[in-house]
CSV table of C-alpha atoms in Angstrom, one decimal:
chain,number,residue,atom,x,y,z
Y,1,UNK,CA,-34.1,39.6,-13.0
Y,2,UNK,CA,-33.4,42.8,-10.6
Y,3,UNK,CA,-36.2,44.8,-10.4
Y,4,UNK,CA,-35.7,48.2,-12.3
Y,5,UNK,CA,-36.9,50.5,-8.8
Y,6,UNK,CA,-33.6,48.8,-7.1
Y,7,UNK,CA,-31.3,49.8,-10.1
Y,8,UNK,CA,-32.5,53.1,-11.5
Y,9,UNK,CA,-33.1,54.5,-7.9
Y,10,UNK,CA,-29.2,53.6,-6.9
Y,11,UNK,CA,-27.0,57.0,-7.5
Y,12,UNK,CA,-23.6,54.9,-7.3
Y,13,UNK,CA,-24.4,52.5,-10.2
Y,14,UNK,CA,-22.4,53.6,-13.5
Y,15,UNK,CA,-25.0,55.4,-16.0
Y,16,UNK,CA,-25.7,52.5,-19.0
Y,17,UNK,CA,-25.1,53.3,-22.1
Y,18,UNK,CA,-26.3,51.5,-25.3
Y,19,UNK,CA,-24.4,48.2,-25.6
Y,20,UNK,CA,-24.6,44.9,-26.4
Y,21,UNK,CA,-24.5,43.4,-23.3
Y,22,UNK,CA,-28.3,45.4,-22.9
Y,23,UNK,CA,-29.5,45.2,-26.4
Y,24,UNK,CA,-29.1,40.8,-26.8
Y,25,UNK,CA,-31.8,39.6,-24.6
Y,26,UNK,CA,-29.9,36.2,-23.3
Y,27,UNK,CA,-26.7,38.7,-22.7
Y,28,UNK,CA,-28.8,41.1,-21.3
Y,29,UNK,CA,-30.1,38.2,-18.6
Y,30,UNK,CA,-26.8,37.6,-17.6
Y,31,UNK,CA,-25.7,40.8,-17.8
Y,32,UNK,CA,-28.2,41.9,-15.1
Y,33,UNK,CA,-27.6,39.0,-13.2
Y,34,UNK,CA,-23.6,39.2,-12.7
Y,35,UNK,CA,-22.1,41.8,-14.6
Y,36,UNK,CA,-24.1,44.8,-14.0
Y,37,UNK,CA,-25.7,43.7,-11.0
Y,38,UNK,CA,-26.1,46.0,-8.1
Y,39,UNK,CA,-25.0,45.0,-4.4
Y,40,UNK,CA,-24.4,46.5,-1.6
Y,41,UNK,CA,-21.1,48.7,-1.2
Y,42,UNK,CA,-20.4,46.9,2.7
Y,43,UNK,CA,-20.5,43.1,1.3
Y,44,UNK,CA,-17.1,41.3,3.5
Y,45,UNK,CA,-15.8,37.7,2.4
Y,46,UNK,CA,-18.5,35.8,4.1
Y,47,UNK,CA,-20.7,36.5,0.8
Y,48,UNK,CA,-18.0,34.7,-1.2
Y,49,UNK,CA,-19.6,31.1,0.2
Y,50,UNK,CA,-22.3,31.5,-2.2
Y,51,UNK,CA,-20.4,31.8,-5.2
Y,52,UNK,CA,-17.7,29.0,-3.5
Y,53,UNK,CA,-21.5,26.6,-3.7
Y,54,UNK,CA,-21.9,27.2,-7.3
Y,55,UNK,CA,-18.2,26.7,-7.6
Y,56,UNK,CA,-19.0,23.4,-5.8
Y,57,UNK,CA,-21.8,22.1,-7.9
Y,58,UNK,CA,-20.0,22.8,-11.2
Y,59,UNK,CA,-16.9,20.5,-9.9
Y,60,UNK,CA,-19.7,18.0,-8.5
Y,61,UNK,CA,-22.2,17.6,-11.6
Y,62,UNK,CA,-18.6,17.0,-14.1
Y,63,UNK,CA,-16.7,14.6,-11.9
Y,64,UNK,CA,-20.4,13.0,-11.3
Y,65,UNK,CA,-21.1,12.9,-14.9
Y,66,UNK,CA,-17.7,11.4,-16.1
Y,67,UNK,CA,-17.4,9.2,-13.3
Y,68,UNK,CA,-21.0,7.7,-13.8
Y,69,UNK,CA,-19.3,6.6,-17.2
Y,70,UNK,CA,-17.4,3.4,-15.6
Y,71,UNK,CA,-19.5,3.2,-12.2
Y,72,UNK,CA,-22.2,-0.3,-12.5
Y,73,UNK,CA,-24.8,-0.3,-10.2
Y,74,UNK,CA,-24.9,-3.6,-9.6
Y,75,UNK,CA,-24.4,-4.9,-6.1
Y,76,UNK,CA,-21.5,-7.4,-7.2
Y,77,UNK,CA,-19.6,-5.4,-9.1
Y,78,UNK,CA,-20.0,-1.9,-7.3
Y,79,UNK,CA,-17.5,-1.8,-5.6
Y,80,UNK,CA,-15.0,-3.8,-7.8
Y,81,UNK,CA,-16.0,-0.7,-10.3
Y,82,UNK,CA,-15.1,2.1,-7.7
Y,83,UNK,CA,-11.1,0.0,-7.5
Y,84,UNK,CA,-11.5,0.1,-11.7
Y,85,UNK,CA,-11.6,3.9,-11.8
Y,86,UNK,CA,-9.0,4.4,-8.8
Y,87,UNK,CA,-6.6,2.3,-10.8
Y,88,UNK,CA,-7.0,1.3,-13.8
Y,89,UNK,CA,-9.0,4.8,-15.9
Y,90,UNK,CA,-7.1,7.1,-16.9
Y,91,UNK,CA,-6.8,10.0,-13.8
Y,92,UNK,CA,-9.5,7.9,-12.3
Y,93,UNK,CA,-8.0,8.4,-8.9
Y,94,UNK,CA,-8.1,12.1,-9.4
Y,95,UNK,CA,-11.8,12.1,-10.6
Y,96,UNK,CA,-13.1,9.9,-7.8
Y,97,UNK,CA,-10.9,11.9,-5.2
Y,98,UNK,CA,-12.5,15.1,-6.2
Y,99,UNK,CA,-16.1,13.4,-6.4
Y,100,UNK,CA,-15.7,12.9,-3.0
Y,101,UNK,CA,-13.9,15.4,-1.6
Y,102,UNK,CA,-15.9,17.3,-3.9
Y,103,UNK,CA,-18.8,17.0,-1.4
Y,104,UNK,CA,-17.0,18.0,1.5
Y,105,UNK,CA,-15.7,21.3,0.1
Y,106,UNK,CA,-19.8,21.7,-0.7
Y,107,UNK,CA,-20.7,21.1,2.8
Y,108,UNK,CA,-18.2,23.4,4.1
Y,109,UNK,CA,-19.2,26.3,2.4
Y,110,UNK,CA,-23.3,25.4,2.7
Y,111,UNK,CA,-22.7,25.6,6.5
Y,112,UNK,CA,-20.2,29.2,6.3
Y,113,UNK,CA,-23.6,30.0,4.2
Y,114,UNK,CA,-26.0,29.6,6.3
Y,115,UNK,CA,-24.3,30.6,9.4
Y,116,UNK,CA,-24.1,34.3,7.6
Y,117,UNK,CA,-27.6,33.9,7.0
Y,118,UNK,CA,-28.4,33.6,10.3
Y,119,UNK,CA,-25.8,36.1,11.6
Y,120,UNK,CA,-26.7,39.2,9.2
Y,121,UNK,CA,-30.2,38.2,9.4
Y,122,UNK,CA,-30.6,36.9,5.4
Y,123,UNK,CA,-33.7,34.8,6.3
Y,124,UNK,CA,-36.0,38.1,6.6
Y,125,UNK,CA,-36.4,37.7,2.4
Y,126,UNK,CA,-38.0,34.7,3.3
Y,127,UNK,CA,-38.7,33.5,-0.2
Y,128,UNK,CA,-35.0,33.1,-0.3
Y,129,UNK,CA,-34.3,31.5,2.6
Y,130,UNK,CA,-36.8,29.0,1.9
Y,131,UNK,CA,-35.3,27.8,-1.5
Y,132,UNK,CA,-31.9,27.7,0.4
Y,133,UNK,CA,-33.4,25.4,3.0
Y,134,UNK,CA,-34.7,23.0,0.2
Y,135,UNK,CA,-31.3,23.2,-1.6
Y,136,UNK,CA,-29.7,22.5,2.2
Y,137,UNK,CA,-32.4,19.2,2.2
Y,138,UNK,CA,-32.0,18.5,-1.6
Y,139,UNK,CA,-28.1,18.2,-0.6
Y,140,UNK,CA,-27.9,15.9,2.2
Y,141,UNK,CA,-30.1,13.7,0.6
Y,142,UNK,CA,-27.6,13.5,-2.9
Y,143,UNK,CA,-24.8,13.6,-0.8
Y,144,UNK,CA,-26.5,10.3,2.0
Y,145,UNK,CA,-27.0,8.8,-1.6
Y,146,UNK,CA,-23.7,9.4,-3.2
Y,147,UNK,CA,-22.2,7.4,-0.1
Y,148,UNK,CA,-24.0,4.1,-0.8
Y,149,UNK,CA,-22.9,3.9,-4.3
Y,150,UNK,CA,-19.5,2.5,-3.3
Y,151,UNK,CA,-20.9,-0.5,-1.2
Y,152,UNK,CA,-18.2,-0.8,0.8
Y,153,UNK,CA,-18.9,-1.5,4.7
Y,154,UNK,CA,-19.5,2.0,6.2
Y,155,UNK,CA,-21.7,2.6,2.8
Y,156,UNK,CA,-23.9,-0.8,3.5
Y,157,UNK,CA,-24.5,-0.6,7.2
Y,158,UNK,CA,-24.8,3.3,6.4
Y,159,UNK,CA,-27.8,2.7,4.0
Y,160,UNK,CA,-29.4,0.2,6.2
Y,161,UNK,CA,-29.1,2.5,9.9
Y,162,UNK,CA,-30.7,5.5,7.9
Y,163,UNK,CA,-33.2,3.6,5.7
Y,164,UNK,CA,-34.5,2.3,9.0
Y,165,UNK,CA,-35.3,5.1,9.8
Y,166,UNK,CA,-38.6,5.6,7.6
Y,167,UNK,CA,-39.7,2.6,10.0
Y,168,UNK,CA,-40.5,4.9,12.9
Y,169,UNK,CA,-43.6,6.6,10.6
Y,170,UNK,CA,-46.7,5.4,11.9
Y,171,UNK,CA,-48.9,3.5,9.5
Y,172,UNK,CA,-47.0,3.8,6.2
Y,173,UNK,CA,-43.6,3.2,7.9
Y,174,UNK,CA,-42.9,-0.3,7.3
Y,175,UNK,CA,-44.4,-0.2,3.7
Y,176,UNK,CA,-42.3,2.8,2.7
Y,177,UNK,CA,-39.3,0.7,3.7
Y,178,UNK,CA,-39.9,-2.0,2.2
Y,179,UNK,CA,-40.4,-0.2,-1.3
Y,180,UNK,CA,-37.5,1.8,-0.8
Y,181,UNK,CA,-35.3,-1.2,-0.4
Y,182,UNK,CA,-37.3,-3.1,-3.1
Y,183,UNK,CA,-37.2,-5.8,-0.6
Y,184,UNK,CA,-36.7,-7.1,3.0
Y,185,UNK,CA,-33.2,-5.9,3.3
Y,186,UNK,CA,-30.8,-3.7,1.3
Y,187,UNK,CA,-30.2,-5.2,-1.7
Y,188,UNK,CA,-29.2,-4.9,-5.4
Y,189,UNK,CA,-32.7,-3.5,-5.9
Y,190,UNK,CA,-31.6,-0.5,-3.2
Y,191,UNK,CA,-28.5,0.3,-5.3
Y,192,UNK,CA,-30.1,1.0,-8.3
Y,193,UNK,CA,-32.6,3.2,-7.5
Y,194,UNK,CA,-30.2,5.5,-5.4
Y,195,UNK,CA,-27.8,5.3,-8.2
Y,196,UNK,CA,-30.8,6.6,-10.1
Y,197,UNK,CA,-31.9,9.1,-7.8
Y,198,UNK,CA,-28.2,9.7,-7.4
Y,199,UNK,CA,-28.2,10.8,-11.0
Y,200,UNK,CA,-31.1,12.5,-10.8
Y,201,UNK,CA,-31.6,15.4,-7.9
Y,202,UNK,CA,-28.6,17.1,-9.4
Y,203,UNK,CA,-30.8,18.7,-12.4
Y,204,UNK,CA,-33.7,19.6,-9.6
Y,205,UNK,CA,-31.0,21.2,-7.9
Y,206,UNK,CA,-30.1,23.1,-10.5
Y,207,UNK,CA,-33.8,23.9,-11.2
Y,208,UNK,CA,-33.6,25.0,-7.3
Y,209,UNK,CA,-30.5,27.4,-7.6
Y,210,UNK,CA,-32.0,29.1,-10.3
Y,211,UNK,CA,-34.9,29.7,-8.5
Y,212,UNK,CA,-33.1,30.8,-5.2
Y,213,UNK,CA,-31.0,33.2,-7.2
Y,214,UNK,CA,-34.0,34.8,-9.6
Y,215,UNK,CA,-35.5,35.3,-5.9
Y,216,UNK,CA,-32.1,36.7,-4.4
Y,217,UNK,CA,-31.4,39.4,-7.3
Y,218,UNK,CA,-34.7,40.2,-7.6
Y,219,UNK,CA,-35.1,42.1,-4.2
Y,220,UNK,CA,-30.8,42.3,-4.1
Y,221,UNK,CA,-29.1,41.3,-1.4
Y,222,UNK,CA,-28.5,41.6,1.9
Y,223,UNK,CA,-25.4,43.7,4.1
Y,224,UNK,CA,-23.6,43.1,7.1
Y,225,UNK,CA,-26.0,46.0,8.6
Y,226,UNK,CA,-28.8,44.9,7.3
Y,227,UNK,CA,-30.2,48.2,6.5
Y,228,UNK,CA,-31.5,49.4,3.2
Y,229,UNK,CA,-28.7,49.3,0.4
Y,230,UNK,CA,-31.0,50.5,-2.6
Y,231,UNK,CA,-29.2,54.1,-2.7
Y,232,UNK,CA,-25.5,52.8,-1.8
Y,233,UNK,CA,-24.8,50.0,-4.6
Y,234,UNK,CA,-21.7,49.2,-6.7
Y,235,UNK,CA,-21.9,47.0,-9.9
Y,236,UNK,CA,-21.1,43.5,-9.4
Y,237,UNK,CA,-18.0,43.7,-11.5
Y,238,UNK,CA,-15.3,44.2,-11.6
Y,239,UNK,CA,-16.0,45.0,-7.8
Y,240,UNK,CA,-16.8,41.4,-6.3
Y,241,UNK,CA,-15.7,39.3,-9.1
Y,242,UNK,CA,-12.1,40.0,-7.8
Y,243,UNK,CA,-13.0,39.3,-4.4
Y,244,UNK,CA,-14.9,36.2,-5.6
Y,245,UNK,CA,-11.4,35.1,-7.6
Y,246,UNK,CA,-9.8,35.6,-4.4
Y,247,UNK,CA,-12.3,33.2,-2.7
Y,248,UNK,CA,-12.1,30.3,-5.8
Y,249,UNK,CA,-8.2,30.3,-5.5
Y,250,UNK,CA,-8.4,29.4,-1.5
Y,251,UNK,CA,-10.9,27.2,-2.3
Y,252,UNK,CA,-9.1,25.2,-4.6
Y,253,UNK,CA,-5.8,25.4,-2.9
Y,254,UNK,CA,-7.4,23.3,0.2
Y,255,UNK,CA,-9.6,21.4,-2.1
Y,256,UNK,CA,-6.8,19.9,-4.4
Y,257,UNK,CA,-5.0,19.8,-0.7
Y,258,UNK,CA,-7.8,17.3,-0.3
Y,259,UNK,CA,-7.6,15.7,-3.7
Y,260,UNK,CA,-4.1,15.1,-3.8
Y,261,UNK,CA,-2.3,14.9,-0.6
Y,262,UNK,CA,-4.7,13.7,1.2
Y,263,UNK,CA,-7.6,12.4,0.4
Y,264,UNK,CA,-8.6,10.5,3.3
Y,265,UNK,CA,-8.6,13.4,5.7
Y,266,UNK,CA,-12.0,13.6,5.7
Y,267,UNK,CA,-13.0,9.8,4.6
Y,268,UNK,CA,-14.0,6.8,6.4
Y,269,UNK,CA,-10.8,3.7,6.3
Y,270,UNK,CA,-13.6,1.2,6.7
Y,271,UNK,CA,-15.1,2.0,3.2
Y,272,UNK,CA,-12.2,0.4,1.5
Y,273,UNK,CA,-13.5,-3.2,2.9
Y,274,UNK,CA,-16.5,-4.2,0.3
Y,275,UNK,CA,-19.8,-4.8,1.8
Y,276,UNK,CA,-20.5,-7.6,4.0
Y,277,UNK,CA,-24.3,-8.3,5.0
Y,278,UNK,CA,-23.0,-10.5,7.4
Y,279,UNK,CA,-20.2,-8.6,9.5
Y,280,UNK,CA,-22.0,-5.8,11.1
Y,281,UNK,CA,-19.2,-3.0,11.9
Y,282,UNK,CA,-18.4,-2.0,15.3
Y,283,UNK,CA,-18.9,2.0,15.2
Y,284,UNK,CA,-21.4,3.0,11.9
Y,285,UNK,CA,-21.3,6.5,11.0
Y,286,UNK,CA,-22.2,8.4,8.5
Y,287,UNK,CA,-19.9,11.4,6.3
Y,288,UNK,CA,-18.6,14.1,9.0
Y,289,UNK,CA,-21.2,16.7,7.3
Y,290,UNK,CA,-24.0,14.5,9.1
Y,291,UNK,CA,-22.7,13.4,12.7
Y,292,UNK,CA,-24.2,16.5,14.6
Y,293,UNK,CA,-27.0,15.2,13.4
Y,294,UNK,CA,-26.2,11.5,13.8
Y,295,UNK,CA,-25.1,13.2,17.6
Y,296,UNK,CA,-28.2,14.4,18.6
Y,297,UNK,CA,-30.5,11.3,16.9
Y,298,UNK,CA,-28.4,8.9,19.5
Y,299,UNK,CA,-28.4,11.1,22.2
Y,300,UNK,CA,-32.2,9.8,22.7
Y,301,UNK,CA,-33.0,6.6,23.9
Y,302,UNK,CA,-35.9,6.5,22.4
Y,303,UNK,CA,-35.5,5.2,18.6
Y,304,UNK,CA,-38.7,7.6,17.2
Y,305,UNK,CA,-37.9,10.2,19.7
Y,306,UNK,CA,-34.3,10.6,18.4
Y,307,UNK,CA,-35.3,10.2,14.5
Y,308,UNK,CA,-38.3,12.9,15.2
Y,309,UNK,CA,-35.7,15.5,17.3
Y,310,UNK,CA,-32.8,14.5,14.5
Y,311,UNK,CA,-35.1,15.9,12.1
Y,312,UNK,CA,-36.5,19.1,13.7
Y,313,UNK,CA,-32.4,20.3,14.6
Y,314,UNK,CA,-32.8,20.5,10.4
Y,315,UNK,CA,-36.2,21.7,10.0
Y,316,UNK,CA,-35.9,24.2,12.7
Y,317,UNK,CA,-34.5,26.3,9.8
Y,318,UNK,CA,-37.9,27.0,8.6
Y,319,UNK,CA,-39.0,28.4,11.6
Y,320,UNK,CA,-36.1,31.1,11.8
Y,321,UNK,CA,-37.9,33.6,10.0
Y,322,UNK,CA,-40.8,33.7,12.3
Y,323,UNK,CA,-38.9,33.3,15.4
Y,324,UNK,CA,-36.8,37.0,14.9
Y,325,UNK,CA,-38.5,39.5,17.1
Y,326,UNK,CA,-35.8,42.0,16.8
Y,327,UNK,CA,-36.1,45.8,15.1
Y,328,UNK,CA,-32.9,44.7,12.9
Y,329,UNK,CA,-32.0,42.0,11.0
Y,330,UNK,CA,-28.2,41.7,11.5
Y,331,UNK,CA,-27.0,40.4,14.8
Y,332,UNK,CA,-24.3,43.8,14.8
Y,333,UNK,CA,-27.0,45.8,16.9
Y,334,UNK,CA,-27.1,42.6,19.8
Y,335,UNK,CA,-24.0,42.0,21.2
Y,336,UNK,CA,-25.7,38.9,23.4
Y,337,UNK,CA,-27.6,37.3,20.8
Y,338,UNK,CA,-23.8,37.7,18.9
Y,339,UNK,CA,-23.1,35.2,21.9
Y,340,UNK,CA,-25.2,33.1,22.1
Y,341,UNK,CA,-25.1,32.7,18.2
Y,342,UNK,CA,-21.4,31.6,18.6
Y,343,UNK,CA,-22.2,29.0,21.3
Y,344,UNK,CA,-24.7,27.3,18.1
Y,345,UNK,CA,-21.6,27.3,16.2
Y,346,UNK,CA,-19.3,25.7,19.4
Y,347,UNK,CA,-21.9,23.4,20.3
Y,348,UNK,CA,-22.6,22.2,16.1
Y,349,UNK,CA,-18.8,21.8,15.9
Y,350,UNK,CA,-18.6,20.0,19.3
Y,351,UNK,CA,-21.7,17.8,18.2
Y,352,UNK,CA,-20.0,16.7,14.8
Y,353,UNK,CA,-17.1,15.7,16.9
Y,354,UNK,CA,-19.1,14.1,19.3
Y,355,UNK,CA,-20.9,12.1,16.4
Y,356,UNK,CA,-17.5,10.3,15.9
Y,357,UNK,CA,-16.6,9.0,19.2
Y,358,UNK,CA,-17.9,5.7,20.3
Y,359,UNK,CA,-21.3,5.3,22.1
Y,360,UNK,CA,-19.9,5.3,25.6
Y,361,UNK,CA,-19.8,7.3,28.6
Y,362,UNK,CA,-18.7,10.8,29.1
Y,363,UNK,CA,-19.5,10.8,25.5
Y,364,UNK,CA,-23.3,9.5,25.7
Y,365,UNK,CA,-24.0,12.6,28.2
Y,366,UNK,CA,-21.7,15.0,26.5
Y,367,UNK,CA,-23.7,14.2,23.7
Y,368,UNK,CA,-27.0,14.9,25.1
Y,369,UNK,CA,-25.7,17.8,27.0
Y,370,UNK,CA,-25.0,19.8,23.7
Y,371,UNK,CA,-28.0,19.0,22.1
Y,372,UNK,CA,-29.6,20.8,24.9
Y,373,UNK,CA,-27.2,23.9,23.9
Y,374,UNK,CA,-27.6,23.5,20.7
Y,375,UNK,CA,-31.7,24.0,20.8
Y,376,UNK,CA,-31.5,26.3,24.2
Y,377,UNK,CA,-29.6,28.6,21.5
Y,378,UNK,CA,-32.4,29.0,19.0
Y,379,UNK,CA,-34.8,29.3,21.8
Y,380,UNK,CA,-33.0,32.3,23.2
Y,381,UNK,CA,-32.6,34.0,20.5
Y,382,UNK,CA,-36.3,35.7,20.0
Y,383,UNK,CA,-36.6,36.5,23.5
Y,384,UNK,CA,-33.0,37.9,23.7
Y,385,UNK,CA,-33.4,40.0,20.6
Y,386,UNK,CA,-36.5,41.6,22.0
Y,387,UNK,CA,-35.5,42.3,25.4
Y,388,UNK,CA,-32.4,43.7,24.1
Y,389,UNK,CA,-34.4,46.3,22.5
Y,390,UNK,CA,-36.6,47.0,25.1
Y,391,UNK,CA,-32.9,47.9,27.2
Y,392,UNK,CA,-31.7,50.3,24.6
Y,393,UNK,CA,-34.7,51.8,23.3
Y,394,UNK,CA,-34.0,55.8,24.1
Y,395,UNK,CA,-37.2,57.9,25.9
Y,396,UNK,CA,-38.6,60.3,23.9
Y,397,UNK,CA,-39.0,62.4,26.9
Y,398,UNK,CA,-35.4,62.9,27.2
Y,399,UNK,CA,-34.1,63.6,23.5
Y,400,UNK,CA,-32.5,66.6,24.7
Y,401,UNK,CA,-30.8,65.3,27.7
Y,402,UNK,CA,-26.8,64.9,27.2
Y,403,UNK,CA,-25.6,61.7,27.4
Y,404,UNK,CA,-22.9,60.8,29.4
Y,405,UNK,CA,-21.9,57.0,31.4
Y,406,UNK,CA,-23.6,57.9,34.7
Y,407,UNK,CA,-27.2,58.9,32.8
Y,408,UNK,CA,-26.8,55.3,31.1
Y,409,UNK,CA,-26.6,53.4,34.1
Y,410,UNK,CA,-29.7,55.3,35.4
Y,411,UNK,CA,-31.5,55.0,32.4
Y,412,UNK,CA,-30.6,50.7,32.0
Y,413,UNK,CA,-32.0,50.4,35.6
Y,414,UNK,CA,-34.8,52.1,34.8
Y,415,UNK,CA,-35.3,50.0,32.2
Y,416,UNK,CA,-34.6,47.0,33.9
Y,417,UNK,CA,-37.4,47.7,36.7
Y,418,UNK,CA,-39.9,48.1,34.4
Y,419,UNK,CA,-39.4,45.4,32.6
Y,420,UNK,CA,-39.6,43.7,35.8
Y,421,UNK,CA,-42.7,45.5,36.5
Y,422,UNK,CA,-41.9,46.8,39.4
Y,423,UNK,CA,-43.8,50.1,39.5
Y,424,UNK,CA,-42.8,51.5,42.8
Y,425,UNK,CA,-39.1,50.8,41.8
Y,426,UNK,CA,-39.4,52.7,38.7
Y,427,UNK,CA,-41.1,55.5,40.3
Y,428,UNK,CA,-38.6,55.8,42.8
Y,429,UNK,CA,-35.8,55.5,40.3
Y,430,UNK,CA,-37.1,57.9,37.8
Y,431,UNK,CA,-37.3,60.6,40.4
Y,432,UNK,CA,-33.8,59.8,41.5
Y,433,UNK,CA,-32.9,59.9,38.0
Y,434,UNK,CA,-34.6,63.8,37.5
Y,435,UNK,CA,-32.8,64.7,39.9
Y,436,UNK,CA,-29.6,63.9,39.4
């Protein structure tokens, strides 16, 4: 899977002998792929999160599988099957617990994972950040359908607020809805075909993660510099499987945290009532993963206008790849853009807090004043990245000159005037400059 230029070019890799790890062809796939595999010497603990998601999916496709063994799809009996498994099957409580929990632990690390793909500048191997950002879709879709199976309250009213959605498509809208629901509301008809979607996706997000990871080691990965690492490579073990250990034992010290102490942390109370047509709740929201989302879509008044802007604060993600105008991919060489890219994070964080409160004043404005932030802070960063290399690109002219404080004041003014294109300015303050 790693092209042979990226490993026989690399002077740090360990010479391979003849062995059977490179003479069985199936070994010899995995062997390339996580044994011997080259990666850059610099890699820190924010490329653990990647191997944290398959950790994620393993614990998610078993519990799934196992718990899919006493769960009925039926819209009578499925939540009375849910209370079956919590008390009556054997560890049921722990299976379900992790199941759920489960997806929180896999939301936490997608996000850690994609803000270091945006931080070090990942997305410039476009291929694979583009099969990441289907994986990110393919996951909030299994995880929006994973919540309805339970059909208690939140999960009803849940289905129902998002399914409505599809309404605000012109043309087809209406007629989309109705098949999804198989019906005029949601009904028994909705329940099985998420369960069977449900059931599903998983395998095509398998299919996916292969895919992103034939991509990945292919081209190897990227570095906190985000420089060329071909010549400066270590093997993948034992090097970053121990690092990687490290990461798995954290992860399951806050994830059985989660399981068994408290597994409500990060639940919804309201799920424990069974679903009511009837009684419509008084605050419906969706799994803490989605309410910056869920923010944003009900900071506009406008019901298309908030589905259409919900969807592009997601989408957007494609566009990240053609928006960087810098010379380098990591954000280590912009100090600003390292600001701004840390008020995304504040104002996602606020937004998912935000998406929890009721819808009332200061928190209807609040909310629409970080969505601002929030897209303000992908707008600014192309246009910060280039300017910031316009300010500290060095003359030619004046290679030879020392460098000292007083001649990088001069030369940042200068700079700044003629990006300002102010001509007379920059005359004045380049001979001013000479001089001194």
């Amino acid at each position: 899977m790693v092209s042979s230029n990226y490993m026989n070019n690399n002077i740090n890799l360990p010479k391979k002998g003849v062995t059977w790890r490179s003479t069985n062809k199936l070994v010899k796939i995995m062997n390339d792929s996580f044994y011997d595999l080259p990666c850059p010497v610099n890699l820190n603990a924010w490329w653990s999160f990647g191997s944290m998601l398959g950790l994620s999916l393993v614990i998610q496709l078993i519990s799934g599988l196992l718990l899919s063994i006493h769960y009925t799809a039926h819209e009578s009996m499925a939540f009375d099957s849910v209370v079956h498994i919590m008390r009556n099957v054997e560890k049921g409580w722990m299976l379900r617990n992790a199941h759920a929990n489960g997806s929180s632990m896999f939301f936490i690390c997608i996000y850690a994972h994609i803000g270091r793909g945006l931080y070090y500048g990942s997305y410039m191997d476009k291929t694979v950040w583009f099969f990441g950002v289907h994986l990110f879709l393919l996951t909030m879709a299994e995880a929006f359908l994973g919540y309805t199976l339970p059909w208690g309250q939140m999960s009803y009213w849940g289905a129902t607020v998002i399914t409505n959605m599809l309404s605000v498509i012109p043309v087809v809208g209406e007629g989309m809805l109705r098949y999804v629901w198989g019906g005029w509301t949601v009904c028994n008809s909705t329940l099985k075909r998420f369960y069977t979607l449900h059931f599903l996706l998983p395998f095509v997000m398998v299919a996916f993660v292969f895919l992103h990871l034939f991509f990945l080691h292919e081209k190897g990965s990227n570095n906190p510099l985000g420089i060329d690492s071909s010549t400066m490579c270590i093997p993948f073990h034992p090097f970053y499987t121990v690092k990687d250990l490290f990461g798995y034992v954290c992860f399951m010290f806050f994830f059985m945290y989660l399981v068994c102490v408290d597994p409500e942390l990060l639940g919804n109370h309201l799920n424990y009532w069974p679903a009511d047509p009837m009684k419509t709740p008084i605050h419906v929201q969706p799994e803490w993963y989605f309410m910056f989302a869920y923010a944003i879509l009900r900071s506009i008044p406008h019901k298309a206008g908030g589905v259409y802007i919900m969807f592009l604060s997601i989408a957007v993600l494609y566009l990240i790849p053609s928006l960087h105008s810098g010379k380098y991919r990591s954000l280590c060489f912009y100090p600003f853009n390292q600001l701004v890219f840390w008020v995304l994070v504040a104002s996602l964080i606020s937004l998912t807090w935000i998406g929890a409160r009721p819808v009332r004043a200061p928190y209807i404005i609040l909310g629409q004043l970080l969505s601002v932030i929030y897209f303000s802070s992908l707008l600014l960063n192309p246009p910060s990245l280039w300017l910031w290399d316009k300010l500290v690109e060095y003359p030619e002219l004046y290679v030879s000159r020392p460098v000292d404080l007083k001649w990088l004041k001069c030369l940042f003014i200068f700079k700044l005037l003629k990006l300002l294109r102010l001509k007379k300015g920059v005359r004045k303050w380049a001979d001013k400059c000479v001089k001194a």
